[in-house]
Amino acid sequence: MSSGARSATPIGDLLHLRAARVVPGGIYGHTDASMLWSGAPKFVKRAQGCRFWDADGREYIDLMCSWGPILHGHGHPVVEEAVARQASQVDCGNAPTAAFVELAELFVDTVEHADWAMFAKNGTDVVTLATGLARARTGKQIILTPEGSHHGRLPPRYTSERTSASDRLHRTVFRFNDLTSVEERLIAHSGNVAGVLVPAFLHNAGEDQELPHPEFVRGLRRLCDIYDAVLIVDDVRAGFRLTNGCSWEQFGVEPDLSAWSKAIANGYPISALLGTDAMREVARTVFIAGSFWMSGVPMAAAIATINVLNADDGLGRMRDRGEQLVQGLREQADRYGLGVRVTGPVTMPYLRFIDDADLAVTERWAAEVANGGVFLHPRHNWFISTAHTVADIDHILEASDRAFSVIAGRM
Amino acid sequence: MSSGARSATPIGDLLHLRAARVVPGGIYGHTDASMLWSGAPKFVKRAQGCRFWDADGREYIDLMCSWGPILHGHGHPVVEEAVARQASQVDCGNAPTAAFVELAELFVDTVEHADWAMFAKNGTDVVTLATGLARARTGKQIILTPEGSHHGRLPPRYTSERTSASDRLHRTVFRFNDLTSVEERLIAHSGNVAGVLVPAFLHNAGEDQELPHPEFVRGLRRLCDIYDAVLIVDDVRAGFRLTNGCSWEQFGVEPDLSAWSKAIANGYPISALLGTDAMREVARTVFIAGSFWMSGVPMAAAIATINVLNADDGLGRMRDRGEQLVQGLREQADRYGLGVRVTGPVTMPYLRFIDDADLAVTERWAAEVANGGVFLHPRHNWFISTAHTVADIDHILEASDRAFSVIAGRM
C-alpha cells in the first residue's frame, strides 16, 4: 500500500499531457511555459485586473500582461461595457461597422504622424503590409532591420538548415543605435533599399534591452529621406506604453508608417497600420483582407482602451509604477550584493543577472518570485498595466526581495 | 429656398465619406461594397440570426454569412453561452486555457486525417504555416496551386508591375481537375516540389465554381505519394459546409495537412491547421506565435460551433436549404428564359448570367434582389447557414423571382 500522501498530478501538467497528444510539442510559441521552472503556469484558468489564476487555482500578480495586450487589466469595466454594447449589435458582419470609422479617426487624432489607418489581426499582418507598401511605393526591394530584432513570426522560423531561402530574401541587418552601420548598408545596396523597419526600442529575447539614442532616431529619419527609403516604426510591442502616440514622437520624429497591435484593444484581437499622406496612394492600390479584420468588437474595445488611457493619465501611472518597481529591484539587488541589469523603459522592464549567459540564475530567481505569487519571465521583457497599484508593486517587491535572498544564499 | 423634400444623405454614405478621409480607399478588401450598386450595404449596424441591418436600418436576409464565418446565424444562443462562460474567466491570458486542449481534441476526433491541431487567427496564417511545414518536411521549395486559386492575401497583391518578385517565388500553377497538368509540373520541377496546395473546390472570384472530380482527388493523393509532396487541402472557405470533417473525406482521401478558419467558431476569430502524425515532428520544430492566438473565447466558440453542427444535423439542414434555393433559382431563370449558371456546392452556391463577362447583368440582378431585402454578392459565392429556414429561402426566392422578372423585362 502506498503512504497516505496524495500524489496528485497538478491539473496544469495533466492538461499539458493531453495537449502533447493533439498538438505538436503540446504548446507552441511564446506562451509555452513548459520549458520554464517546474510549476510555472502552463495554463490560465481565470484573470481579473492585474491578477491571474493558473489551472490549479494558484494566484499570481501578473507582470506579463498576456505578453503585452492587457493595458488596463483584465475585465476593465469601461472596455467591457463598450464590448458588450458592440457585441449586442454585431461583431463579425458582412461589412465594417461605424466603429471602424471611429477608430481610424481616433488613431489619426491621437498619433501625430498618422493621416490614415488600416486594421488587421496580427502584428505580423501589419508589419508585412508595411514592408509591402514600402516596396510598392519605392519600387525597391531590400528592407533593413536591426540585428536580432523581432518583427513577427511569419514566415515561421524553422531549425536553421530548413529555413527556406525565400523566407530570408531581401532582409539586411544593421546595428541598432549605430547610424554608420545603416548608411553602410544603404550604400552597399545602392538604390535598392525600400525601407527601414525598426522597433521602438531594441527588445531582443533574453538580452539587455536598448533604448534608442535621440541622434540615432533623428539620423535614421534623415537617412531615409536622403536615400528615399520608407521609415517604418514597429510599435507592435511598445505602442501606448511609451507615449500616447507613436513611440518616436518623444524625439520629434515622424515615421512614414507605424505598425501596432497588442495593447491597443486591451486583449481583443486587432492590429493597425498607420501611415502618412505620402503613403496613402500606394496603400489604396493594395488588395488586402482577412476574414475577421472588420469585426466590430475589437474596434469598439480599441476605442475604449485608447480613451481610458488618455482620460485617466494611464501613462503617467504606468511610469510611476514602473519607476517604483525598477528602483526597488535595483536597491534590493545592491543590498544583496547581486549583479543585475534592469533595462528598457520602466513600463516594459527586463531584469537579468550579469554573467548569466544561459539565464539559468535569472530563471531560478524568476521561479522564486513565482513562489511569492508573482509571474514574470526570465527571457522576455515584462509589462506594467494601468491596473497595477502601488500596493501591487509593493507585493511584487516583497516577492522579489525574498527571491534575491534565496539566490544570494545559494551563491 | 430648397423644396420641402429632405435630401438626406444615407448614413452609410456619410460613414463612407468619413472613412475615405482616414482609411486609404475608404474600405478595403472583400467587404468593400462601395463598388457595388448604389445603395449596397457599406456598413452593418446590427445582425441577428440570418438577418442584418445596414447603417440606415435597412433589413436584409443574409446570404453572405459575413463571407463565411457565420455558420449558425449571428448570436446563436449555444455559442454565445459558451463565449460568455469563457469570457467571464479569461480570454487573452499569458498561456492557453483548457479550451485550447479541448478544441484540439475535438478536431482530432472530428476530422479523419487529423492527428493534431494548431491554432492561429487568419486563414492566411495557417496556409502560410502549411506551406512552410511542407518545405521543411521535404527539404524542397515549390508549392503547386491551381490557376487563379485564392489562398489568402499576404503578401498583399499589388498592381501587377509593383508585385515584389519574391512574393511570387516558388509558386507554380496547374489546372484544377486536370491530373496531367499536375504531373507535368511535378516532372518539370523534378525533385523540388514540396507540396500541392488545393482548395476543397475551385471558387475563383466571379467565375463558375468547379467541384473536384473524385478521380482528380484520388489521383492527386497518389501523385503526392509518388513524388513525396505534401498534400494540403485549403478548407478555409469550405470547412464544415461540405461535410462534418475535411471536405475531401467524401472521396476517401486524407490530406497531410488541412487549413481551416471562417466557419469554425461562428464568427469568432480563429484559424486551425490540422495534420497527420507524419507531419507532427516537423510541426514541433517550428517556432510560431501570434499575440492573440491562445485566446480562450474563440476556442470556446469553436467547440460550441462544432458541437451544435454535429448535434443538430446542421449539415443536412444546410444542404436541404441549399437545394431548395438552387432548384428555385434554376426554375425561375428557366421560366423567364434567362440563361444563368448556378455552380458549386448547394451550401455555397454562386449564380451568374451567361454571356455576362463583366458581370454587369449579374450585378443588376443582385441589386434587384437587394431591393427585395436579400443580400448576396454578384462576384463571390454565397453561404447558407443553419439559421436559414424554409421560410427564409422562400423569402429569398420571392426576391430573386422579382429580380429575374425585372432583368427579363429589360433584355
GROMACS .gro file of C-alpha atoms in nm, chain A residues 7-396:
model
  390
    7SER     CA    1   0.034   1.208  -0.528
    8ALA     CA    2  -0.199   1.434  -0.721
    9THR     CA    3  -0.055   1.546  -1.054
   10PRO     CA    4  -0.120   1.919  -1.099
   11ILE     CA    5  -0.411   1.995  -1.333
   12GLY     CA    6  -0.178   2.207  -1.547
   13ASP     CA    7   0.051   1.910  -1.601
   14LEU     CA    8  -0.244   1.686  -1.687
   15LEU     CA    9  -0.365   1.941  -1.942
   16HIS     CA   10  -0.015   1.957  -2.083
   17LEU     CA   11  -0.002   1.579  -2.118
   18ARG     CA   12  -0.335   1.586  -2.302
   19ALA     CA   13  -0.213   1.875  -2.521
   20ALA     CA   14   0.103   1.685  -2.613
   21ARG     CA   15  -0.112   1.415  -2.774
   22VAL     CA   16  -0.308   1.650  -3.001
   23VAL     CA   17  -0.075   1.949  -3.053
   24PRO     CA   18   0.283   1.920  -3.183
   25GLY     CA   19   0.503   1.994  -2.883
   26GLY     CA   20   0.199   2.039  -2.657
   27ILE     CA   21   0.209   2.419  -2.650
   28TYR     CA   22   0.386   2.633  -2.909
   29GLY     CA   23   0.521   2.983  -2.930
   30HIS     CA   24   0.599   3.232  -2.657
   31THR     CA   25   0.315   3.114  -2.432
   32ASP     CA   26   0.482   2.776  -2.380
   33ALA     CA   27   0.576   2.772  -2.010
   34SER     CA   28   0.674   2.407  -2.013
   35MET     CA   29   1.041   2.497  -2.062
   36LEU     CA   30   1.036   2.720  -1.754
   37TRP     CA   31   1.074   2.605  -1.393
   38SER     CA   32   0.868   2.315  -1.266
   39GLY     CA   33   0.535   2.452  -1.156
   40ALA     CA   34   0.536   2.751  -1.393
   41PRO     CA   35   0.181   2.835  -1.502
   42LYS     CA   36   0.126   2.642  -1.826
   43PHE     CA   37  -0.249   2.710  -1.845
   44VAL     CA   38  -0.458   3.002  -1.730
   45LYS     CA   39  -0.795   2.944  -1.567
   46ARG     CA   40  -0.906   3.294  -1.475
   47ALA     CA   41  -0.782   3.652  -1.487
   48GLN     CA   42  -0.902   3.976  -1.333
   49GLY     CA   43  -0.730   4.314  -1.320
   50CYS     CA   44  -0.355   4.252  -1.288
   51ARG     CA   45  -0.401   3.904  -1.140
   52PHE     CA   46  -0.447   3.561  -1.288
   53TRP     CA   47  -0.502   3.210  -1.160
   54ASP     CA   48  -0.340   2.908  -1.321
   55ALA     CA   49  -0.518   2.580  -1.394
   56ASP     CA   50  -0.455   2.468  -1.036
   57GLY     CA   51  -0.604   2.783  -0.892
   58ARG     CA   52  -0.274   2.937  -0.793
   59GLU     CA   53  -0.292   3.317  -0.786
   60TYR     CA   54  -0.029   3.542  -0.941
   61ILE     CA   55   0.018   3.913  -0.976
   62ASP     CA   56   0.085   3.937  -1.346
   63LEU     CA   57   0.386   4.124  -1.483
   64MET     CA   58   0.347   3.982  -1.835
   65CYS     CA   59   0.005   4.132  -1.920
   66SER     CA   60  -0.055   3.843  -2.163
   67TRP     CA   61   0.275   3.939  -2.330
   68GLY     CA   62   0.158   4.295  -2.384
   69PRO     CA   63  -0.210   4.310  -2.481
   70ILE     CA   64  -0.353   4.377  -2.135
   71LEU     CA   65  -0.306   4.752  -2.087
   72HIS     CA   66  -0.579   4.829  -1.830
   73GLY     CA   67  -0.606   4.493  -1.655
   74HIS     CA   68  -0.836   4.206  -1.742
   75GLY     CA   69  -1.205   4.288  -1.742
   76HIS     CA   70  -1.169   4.665  -1.734
   77PRO     CA   71  -1.527   4.791  -1.687
   78VAL     CA   72  -1.517   5.067  -1.949
   79VAL     CA   73  -1.368   4.839  -2.212
   80GLU     CA   74  -1.605   4.555  -2.127
   81GLU     CA   75  -1.905   4.787  -2.141
   82ALA     CA   76  -1.803   4.903  -2.491
   83VAL     CA   77  -1.752   4.541  -2.592
   84ALA     CA   78  -2.093   4.435  -2.460
   85ARG     CA   79  -2.262   4.723  -2.639
   86GLN     CA   80  -2.099   4.642  -2.973
   87ALA     CA   81  -2.146   4.265  -2.930
   88SER     CA   82  -2.518   4.317  -2.871
   89GLN     CA   83  -2.537   4.476  -3.217
   90VAL     CA   84  -2.288   4.294  -3.441
   91ASP     CA   85  -1.931   4.166  -3.424
   92CYS     CA   86  -1.834   3.986  -3.746
   93GLY     CA   87  -2.060   4.118  -4.022
   94ASN     CA   88  -2.060   4.143  -4.400
   95ALA     CA   89  -1.914   4.492  -4.385
   96PRO     CA   90  -1.747   4.720  -4.130
   97THR     CA   91  -1.936   4.893  -3.851
   98ALA     CA   92  -1.929   5.259  -3.754
   99ALA     CA   93  -1.657   5.163  -3.502
  100PHE     CA   94  -1.422   5.107  -3.797
  101VAL     CA   95  -1.452   5.473  -3.895
  102GLU     CA   96  -1.443   5.600  -3.539
  103LEU     CA   97  -1.130   5.401  -3.453
  104ALA     CA   98  -0.949   5.522  -3.766
  105GLU     CA   99  -1.044   5.880  -3.678
  106LEU     CA  100  -0.927   5.831  -3.319
  107PHE     CA  101  -0.588   5.697  -3.433
  108VAL     CA  102  -0.545   5.988  -3.674
  109ASP     CA  103  -0.630   6.229  -3.391
  110THR     CA  104  -0.406   6.052  -3.139
  111VAL     CA  105  -0.091   5.966  -3.334
  112GLU     CA  106   0.093   6.264  -3.482
  113HIS     CA  107   0.232   6.111  -3.799
  114ALA     CA  108  -0.090   5.925  -3.885
  115ASP     CA  109  -0.307   6.056  -4.168
  116TRP     CA  110  -0.478   5.721  -4.210
  117ALA     CA  111  -0.523   5.378  -4.053
  118MET     CA  112  -0.581   5.022  -4.170
  119PHE     CA  113  -0.671   4.731  -3.944
  120ALA     CA  114  -0.587   4.361  -3.937
  121LYS     CA  115  -0.549   4.090  -3.670
  122ASN     CA  116  -0.181   4.003  -3.608
  123GLY     CA  117   0.114   4.233  -3.560
  124THR     CA  118   0.272   4.030  -3.838
  125ASP     CA  119  -0.013   4.125  -4.074
  126VAL     CA  120   0.059   4.496  -4.047
  127VAL     CA  121   0.439   4.460  -4.046
  128THR     CA  122   0.411   4.253  -4.363
  129LEU     CA  123   0.174   4.508  -4.512
  130ALA     CA  124   0.415   4.788  -4.418
  131THR     CA  125   0.715   4.626  -4.586
  132GLY     CA  126   0.499   4.552  -4.890
  133LEU     CA  127   0.387   4.915  -4.911
  134ALA     CA  128   0.747   5.033  -4.877
  135ARG     CA  129   0.847   4.813  -5.170
  136ALA     CA  130   0.547   4.920  -5.375
  137ARG     CA  131   0.598   5.292  -5.307
  138THR     CA  132   0.970   5.295  -5.384
  139GLY     CA  133   0.992   5.021  -5.646
  140LYS     CA  134   1.285   4.885  -5.445
  141GLN     CA  135   1.329   4.556  -5.262
  142ILE     CA  136   1.552   4.547  -4.955
  143ILE     CA  137   1.424   4.608  -4.602
  144LEU     CA  138   1.684   4.696  -4.337
  145THR     CA  139   1.623   4.574  -3.980
  146PRO     CA  140   1.838   4.577  -3.666
  147GLU     CA  141   2.037   4.264  -3.582
  148GLY     CA  142   1.831   4.017  -3.382
  149SER     CA  143   1.520   4.231  -3.394
  150HIS     CA  144   1.184   4.057  -3.381
  151HIS     CA  145   0.915   4.166  -3.626
  152GLY     CA  146   0.667   3.881  -3.622
  153ARG     CA  147   0.667   3.510  -3.675
  154LEU     CA  148   0.555   3.453  -4.034
  155PRO     CA  149   0.708   3.303  -4.236
  156PRO     CA  150   0.778   3.070  -3.944
  157ARG     CA  151   1.131   3.022  -3.818
  158TYR     CA  152   1.248   2.664  -3.864
  159THR     CA  153   1.563   2.496  -3.749
  160SER     CA  154   1.822   2.687  -3.943
  161GLU     CA  155   1.911   2.439  -4.213
  162ARG     CA  156   1.547   2.405  -4.306
  163THR     CA  157   1.470   2.772  -4.345
  164SER     CA  158   1.353   2.843  -4.693
  165ALA     CA  159   1.591   3.070  -4.875
  166SER     CA  160   1.297   3.280  -4.987
  167ASP     CA  161   1.198   3.342  -4.625
  168ARG     CA  162   1.512   3.549  -4.576
  169LEU     CA  163   1.527   3.721  -4.911
  170HIS     CA  164   1.557   4.094  -4.913
  171ARG     CA  165   1.635   4.146  -4.546
  172THR     CA  166   1.963   4.306  -4.446
  173VAL     CA  167   2.065   4.393  -4.092
  174PHE     CA  168   2.231   4.690  -3.924
  175ARG     CA  169   2.329   4.760  -3.564
  176PHE     CA  170   2.067   4.939  -3.352
  177ASN     CA  171   2.182   5.285  -3.242
  178ASP     CA  172   2.463   5.274  -3.500
  179LEU     CA  173   2.388   5.518  -3.782
  180THR     CA  174   2.710   5.437  -3.961
  181SER     CA  175   2.604   5.074  -3.998
  182VAL     CA  176   2.275   5.190  -4.152
  183GLU     CA  177   2.445   5.417  -4.403
  184GLU     CA  178   2.693   5.142  -4.491
  185ARG     CA  179   2.402   4.916  -4.585
  186LEU     CA  180   2.229   5.192  -4.778
  187ILE     CA  181   2.544   5.246  -4.981
  188ALA     CA  182   2.621   4.876  -5.020
  189HIS     CA  183   2.271   4.815  -5.161
  190SER     CA  184   2.274   5.136  -5.354
  191GLY     CA  185   1.935   5.232  -5.482
  192ASN     CA  186   1.761   4.913  -5.372
  193VAL     CA  187   1.663   4.978  -5.010
  194ALA     CA  188   1.284   5.013  -4.989
  195GLY     CA  189   1.259   5.075  -4.619
  196VAL     CA  190   1.399   5.061  -4.269
  197LEU     CA  191   1.193   4.858  -4.023
  198VAL     CA  192   1.289   4.935  -3.667
  199PRO     CA  193   1.136   4.858  -3.327
  200ALA     CA  194   1.052   5.144  -3.090
  201PHE     CA  195   1.342   5.016  -2.880
  202LEU     CA  196   1.554   4.703  -2.903
  203HIS     CA  197   1.391   4.419  -2.708
  204ASN     CA  198   1.562   4.104  -2.827
  205ALA     CA  199   1.468   3.798  -2.623
  206GLY     CA  200   1.699   3.723  -2.332
  207GLU     CA  201   1.920   4.026  -2.392
  208ASP     CA  202   1.953   4.360  -2.220
  209GLN     CA  203   1.705   4.599  -2.375
  210GLU     CA  204   1.836   4.905  -2.552
  211LEU     CA  205   1.663   5.243  -2.578
  212PRO     CA  206   1.725   5.443  -2.895
  213HIS     CA  207   1.957   5.744  -2.883
  214PRO     CA  208   1.777   6.059  -2.997
  215GLU     CA  209   2.050   6.127  -3.256
  216PHE     CA  210   2.006   5.775  -3.393
  217VAL     CA  211   1.631   5.828  -3.434
  218ARG     CA  212   1.672   6.166  -3.598
  219GLY     CA  213   1.960   6.043  -3.812
  220LEU     CA  214   1.756   5.747  -3.932
  221ARG     CA  215   1.479   5.982  -4.044
  222ARG     CA  216   1.735   6.192  -4.230
  223LEU     CA  217   1.898   5.890  -4.397
  224CYS     CA  218   1.559   5.757  -4.507
  225ASP     CA  219   1.481   6.093  -4.665
  226ILE     CA  220   1.817   6.112  -4.841
  227TYR     CA  221   1.805   5.756  -4.975
  228ASP     CA  222   1.430   5.756  -5.045
  229ALA     CA  223   1.358   5.468  -4.806
  230VAL     CA  224   1.035   5.431  -4.608
  231LEU     CA  225   1.081   5.459  -4.229
  232ILE     CA  226   0.864   5.203  -4.051
  233VAL     CA  227   0.842   5.201  -3.670
  234ASP     CA  228   0.736   4.863  -3.534
  235ASP     CA  229   0.531   4.971  -3.232
  236VAL     CA  230   0.355   4.634  -3.201
  237ARG     CA  231   0.505   4.563  -2.861
  238ALA     CA  232   0.569   4.914  -2.727
  239GLY     CA  233   0.270   5.110  -2.863
  240PHE     CA  234   0.084   5.305  -2.590
  241ARG     CA  235   0.333   5.202  -2.319
  242LEU     CA  236   0.587   5.477  -2.400
  243THR     CA  237   0.370   5.770  -2.510
  244ASN     CA  238   0.009   5.842  -2.609
  245GLY     CA  239   0.121   5.835  -2.971
  246CYS     CA  240   0.388   5.666  -3.177
  247SER     CA  241   0.684   5.582  -2.956
  248TRP     CA  242   0.922   5.802  -3.154
  249GLU     CA  243   0.713   6.117  -3.114
  250GLN     CA  244   0.917   6.186  -2.800
  251PHE     CA  245   1.214   6.251  -3.030
  252GLY     CA  246   1.017   6.476  -3.262
  253VAL     CA  247   1.046   6.216  -3.539
  254GLU     CA  248   0.758   6.103  -3.756
  255PRO     CA  249   0.788   5.772  -3.938
  256ASP     CA  250   0.615   5.711  -4.271
  257LEU     CA  251   0.442   5.404  -4.132
  258SER     CA  252   0.391   5.260  -3.785
  259ALA     CA  253   0.269   4.910  -3.702
  260TRP     CA  254   0.057   4.848  -3.392
  261SER     CA  255  -0.115   4.563  -3.213
  262LYS     CA  256  -0.103   4.407  -2.865
  263ALA     CA  257  -0.208   4.679  -2.618
  264ILE     CA  258  -0.439   4.880  -2.844
  265ALA     CA  259  -0.760   4.694  -2.752
  266ASN     CA  260  -0.681   4.560  -2.403
  267GLY     CA  261  -0.659   4.200  -2.522
  268TYR     CA  262  -0.913   4.199  -2.804
  269PRO     CA  263  -0.757   4.087  -3.131
  270ILE     CA  264  -0.667   4.369  -3.366
  271SER     CA  265  -0.364   4.527  -3.526
  272ALA     CA  266  -0.326   4.858  -3.707
  273LEU     CA  267  -0.105   5.015  -3.968
  274LEU     CA  268  -0.085   5.393  -3.954
  275GLY     CA  269   0.060   5.600  -4.235
  276THR     CA  270   0.124   5.944  -4.374
  277ASP     CA  271  -0.042   6.107  -4.671
  278ALA     CA  272   0.266   6.028  -4.881
  279MET     CA  273   0.188   5.656  -4.834
  280ARG     CA  274  -0.187   5.687  -4.890
  281GLU     CA  275  -0.200   5.638  -5.265
  282VAL     CA  276   0.003   5.319  -5.266
  283ALA     CA  277  -0.197   5.187  -4.970
  284ARG     CA  278  -0.512   5.246  -5.174
  285THR     CA  279  -0.389   5.017  -5.452
  286VAL     CA  280  -0.338   4.715  -5.227
  287PHE     CA  281  -0.598   4.444  -5.210
  288ILE     CA  282  -0.566   4.303  -4.863
  289ALA     CA  283  -0.821   4.138  -4.638
  290GLY     CA  284  -0.877   3.886  -4.364
  291SER     CA  285  -1.190   3.702  -4.259
  292PHE     CA  286  -1.224   3.879  -3.923
  293TRP     CA  287  -1.047   4.208  -3.988
  294MET     CA  288  -1.364   4.419  -3.995
  295SER     CA  289  -1.517   4.275  -3.678
  296GLY     CA  290  -1.669   4.546  -3.465
  297VAL     CA  291  -1.599   4.423  -3.113
  298PRO     CA  292  -1.219   4.459  -3.116
  299MET     CA  293  -1.261   4.806  -3.273
  300ALA     CA  294  -1.504   4.914  -3.001
  301ALA     CA  295  -1.259   4.773  -2.745
  302ALA     CA  296  -0.973   4.972  -2.901
  303ILE     CA  297  -1.170   5.296  -2.890
  304ALA     CA  298  -1.247   5.242  -2.521
  305THR     CA  299  -0.889   5.135  -2.444
  306ILE     CA  300  -0.739   5.448  -2.601
  307ASN     CA  301  -0.995   5.675  -2.438
  308VAL     CA  302  -0.933   5.521  -2.095
  309LEU     CA  303  -0.558   5.565  -2.140
  310ASN     CA  304  -0.597   5.932  -2.225
  311ALA     CA  305  -0.872   6.023  -1.979
  312ASP     CA  306  -0.703   5.866  -1.685
  313ASP     CA  307  -0.333   5.962  -1.720
  314GLY     CA  308  -0.272   5.594  -1.770
  315LEU     CA  309   0.079   5.655  -1.899
  316GLY     CA  310   0.178   5.866  -1.601
  317ARG     CA  311   0.053   5.600  -1.364
  318MET     CA  312   0.225   5.319  -1.554
  319ARG     CA  313   0.551   5.517  -1.548
  320ASP     CA  314   0.521   5.580  -1.172
  321ARG     CA  315   0.458   5.213  -1.104
  322GLY     CA  316   0.742   5.117  -1.338
  323GLU     CA  317   0.981   5.355  -1.159
  324GLN     CA  318   0.874   5.213  -0.825
  325LEU     CA  319   0.940   4.859  -0.948
  326VAL     CA  320   1.271   4.925  -1.124
  327GLN     CA  321   1.418   5.131  -0.840
  328GLY     CA  322   1.306   4.874  -0.587
  329LEU     CA  323   1.464   4.589  -0.782
  330ARG     CA  324   1.794   4.773  -0.820
  331GLU     CA  325   1.807   4.861  -0.448
  332GLN     CA  326   1.732   4.503  -0.350
  333ALA     CA  327   1.999   4.357  -0.579
  334ASP     CA  328   2.253   4.607  -0.447
  335ARG     CA  329   2.160   4.522  -0.089
  336TYR     CA  330   2.222   4.152  -0.153
  337GLY     CA  331   2.537   4.227  -0.348
  338LEU     CA  332   2.394   4.069  -0.661
  339GLY     CA  333   2.487   4.199  -1.004
  340VAL     CA  334   2.178   4.251  -1.218
  341ARG     CA  335   2.088   4.471  -1.509
  342VAL     CA  336   1.740   4.620  -1.531
  343THR     CA  337   1.695   4.759  -1.881
  344GLY     CA  338   1.438   4.911  -2.113
  345PRO     CA  339   1.157   5.158  -2.048
  346VAL     CA  340   1.029   5.143  -1.688
  347THR     CA  341   0.686   5.043  -1.820
  348MET     CA  342   0.843   4.745  -2.003
  349PRO     CA  343   1.140   4.647  -1.790
  350TYR     CA  344   1.355   4.337  -1.804
  351LEU     CA  345   1.595   4.207  -1.540
  352ARG     CA  346   1.873   3.961  -1.584
  353PHE     CA  347   2.171   3.867  -1.374
  354ILE     CA  348   2.511   3.963  -1.512
  355ASP     CA  349   2.749   3.682  -1.605
  356ASP     CA  350   2.442   3.463  -1.661
  357ALA     CA  351   2.484   3.374  -2.026
  358ASP     CA  352   2.230   3.091  -2.028
  359LEU     CA  353   1.999   3.286  -1.793
  360ALA     CA  354   1.994   2.993  -1.551
  361VAL     CA  355   2.032   3.220  -1.245
  362THR     CA  356   1.776   3.463  -1.385
  363GLU     CA  357   1.532   3.176  -1.427
  364ARG     CA  358   1.594   3.044  -1.073
  365TRP     CA  359   1.522   3.393  -0.946
  366ALA     CA  360   1.201   3.414  -1.153
  367ALA     CA  361   1.095   3.078  -1.010
  368GLU     CA  362   1.147   3.213  -0.657
  369VAL     CA  363   0.949   3.525  -0.747
  370ALA     CA  364   0.671   3.294  -0.868
  371ASN     CA  365   0.679   3.117  -0.532
  372GLY     CA  366   0.589   3.457  -0.390
  373GLY     CA  367   0.285   3.479  -0.616
  374VAL     CA  368   0.422   3.700  -0.893
  375PHE     CA  369   0.464   3.593  -1.256
  376LEU     CA  370   0.739   3.745  -1.468
  377HIS     CA  371   0.951   3.596  -1.743
  378PRO     CA  372   1.326   3.532  -1.730
  379ARG     CA  373   1.380   3.569  -2.106
  380HIS     CA  374   1.135   3.835  -2.217
  381ASN     CA  375   1.057   4.189  -2.107
  382TRP     CA  376   0.770   4.244  -1.869
  383PHE     CA  377   0.475   4.483  -1.897
  384ILE     CA  378   0.321   4.724  -1.648
  385SER     CA  379  -0.052   4.795  -1.684
  386THR     CA  380  -0.265   5.078  -1.554
  387ALA     CA  381  -0.425   4.820  -1.322
  388HIS     CA  382  -0.108   4.776  -1.117
  389THR     CA  383  -0.140   4.975  -0.793
  390VAL     CA  384   0.130   5.091  -0.553
  391ALA     CA  385   0.026   4.803  -0.327
  392ASP     CA  386   0.064   4.556  -0.614
  393ILE     CA  387   0.418   4.678  -0.681
  394ASP     CA  388   0.490   4.655  -0.306
  395HIS     CA  389   0.371   4.295  -0.318
  396ILE     CA  390   0.591   4.227  -0.621
   0.00000   0.00000   0.00000
